[in-house]
JSON list of C-alpha atoms in Angstrom, two decimals:
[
{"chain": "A", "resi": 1, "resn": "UNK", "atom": "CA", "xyz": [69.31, 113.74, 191.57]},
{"chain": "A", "resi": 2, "resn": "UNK", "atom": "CA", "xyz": [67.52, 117.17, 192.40]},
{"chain": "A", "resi": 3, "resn": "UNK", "atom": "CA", "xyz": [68.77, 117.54, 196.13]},
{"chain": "A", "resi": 4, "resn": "UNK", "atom": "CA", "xyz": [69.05, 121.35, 197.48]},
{"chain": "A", "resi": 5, "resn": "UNK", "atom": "CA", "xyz": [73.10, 121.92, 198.48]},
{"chain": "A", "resi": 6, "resn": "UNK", "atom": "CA", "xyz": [73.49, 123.34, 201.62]},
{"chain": "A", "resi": 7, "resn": "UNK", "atom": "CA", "xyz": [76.45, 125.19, 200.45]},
{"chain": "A", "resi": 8, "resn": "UNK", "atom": "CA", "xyz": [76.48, 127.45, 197.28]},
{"chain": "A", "resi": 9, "resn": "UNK", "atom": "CA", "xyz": [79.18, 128.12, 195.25]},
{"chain": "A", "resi": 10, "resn": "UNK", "atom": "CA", "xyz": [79.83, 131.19, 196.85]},
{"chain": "A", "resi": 11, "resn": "UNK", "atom": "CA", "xyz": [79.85, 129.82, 200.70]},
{"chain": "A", "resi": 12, "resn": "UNK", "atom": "CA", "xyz": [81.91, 127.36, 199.96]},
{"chain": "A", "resi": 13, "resn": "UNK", "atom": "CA", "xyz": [84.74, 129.83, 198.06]},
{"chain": "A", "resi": 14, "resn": "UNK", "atom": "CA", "xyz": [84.49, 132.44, 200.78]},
{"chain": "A", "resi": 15, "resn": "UNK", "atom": "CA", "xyz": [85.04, 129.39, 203.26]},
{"chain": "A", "resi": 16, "resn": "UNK", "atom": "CA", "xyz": [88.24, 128.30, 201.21]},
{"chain": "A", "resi": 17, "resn": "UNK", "atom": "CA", "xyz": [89.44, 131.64, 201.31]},
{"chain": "A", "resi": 18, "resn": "UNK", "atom": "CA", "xyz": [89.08, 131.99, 204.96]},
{"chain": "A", "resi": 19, "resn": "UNK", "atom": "CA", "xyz": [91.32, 128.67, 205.40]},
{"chain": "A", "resi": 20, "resn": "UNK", "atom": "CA", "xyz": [94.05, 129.83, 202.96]},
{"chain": "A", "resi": 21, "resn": "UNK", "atom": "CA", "xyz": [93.47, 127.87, 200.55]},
{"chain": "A", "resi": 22, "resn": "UNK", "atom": "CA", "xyz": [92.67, 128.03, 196.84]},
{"chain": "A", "resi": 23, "resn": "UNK", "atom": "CA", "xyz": [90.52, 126.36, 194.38]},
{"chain": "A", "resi": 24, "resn": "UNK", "atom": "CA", "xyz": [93.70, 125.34, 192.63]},
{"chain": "A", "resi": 25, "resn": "UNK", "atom": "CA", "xyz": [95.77, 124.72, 194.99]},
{"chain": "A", "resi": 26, "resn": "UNK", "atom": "CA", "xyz": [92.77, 122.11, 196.08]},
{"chain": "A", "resi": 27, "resn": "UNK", "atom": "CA", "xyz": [92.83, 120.86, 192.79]},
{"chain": "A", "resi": 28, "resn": "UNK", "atom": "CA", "xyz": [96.35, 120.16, 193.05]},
{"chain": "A", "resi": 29, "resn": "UNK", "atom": "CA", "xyz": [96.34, 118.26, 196.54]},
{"chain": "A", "resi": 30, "resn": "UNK", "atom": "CA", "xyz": [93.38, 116.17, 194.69]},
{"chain": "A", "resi": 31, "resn": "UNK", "atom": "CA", "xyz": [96.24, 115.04, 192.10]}
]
C-alpha cells in the first residue's frame, strides 16, 4: 500500500506524551 499517514511519527509521540502515556507503557497495555 503507498497511502500518505496523516500522522508522522513525531505527531503521534508528542500526542502520547501529552496524554501521559508512553510508547512502552502502550506496548504493555497491548500485551
Amino acid at each position: 500500500m503507498n497511502t500518505t499517514a496523516k500522522w508522522d511519527r513525531h505527531q503521534i509521540n508528542a500526542e502520547i506524551r501529552r496524554r501521559g502515556m508512553t510508547l512502552t507503557g502502550i506496548a504493555r497495555d497491548a500485551g
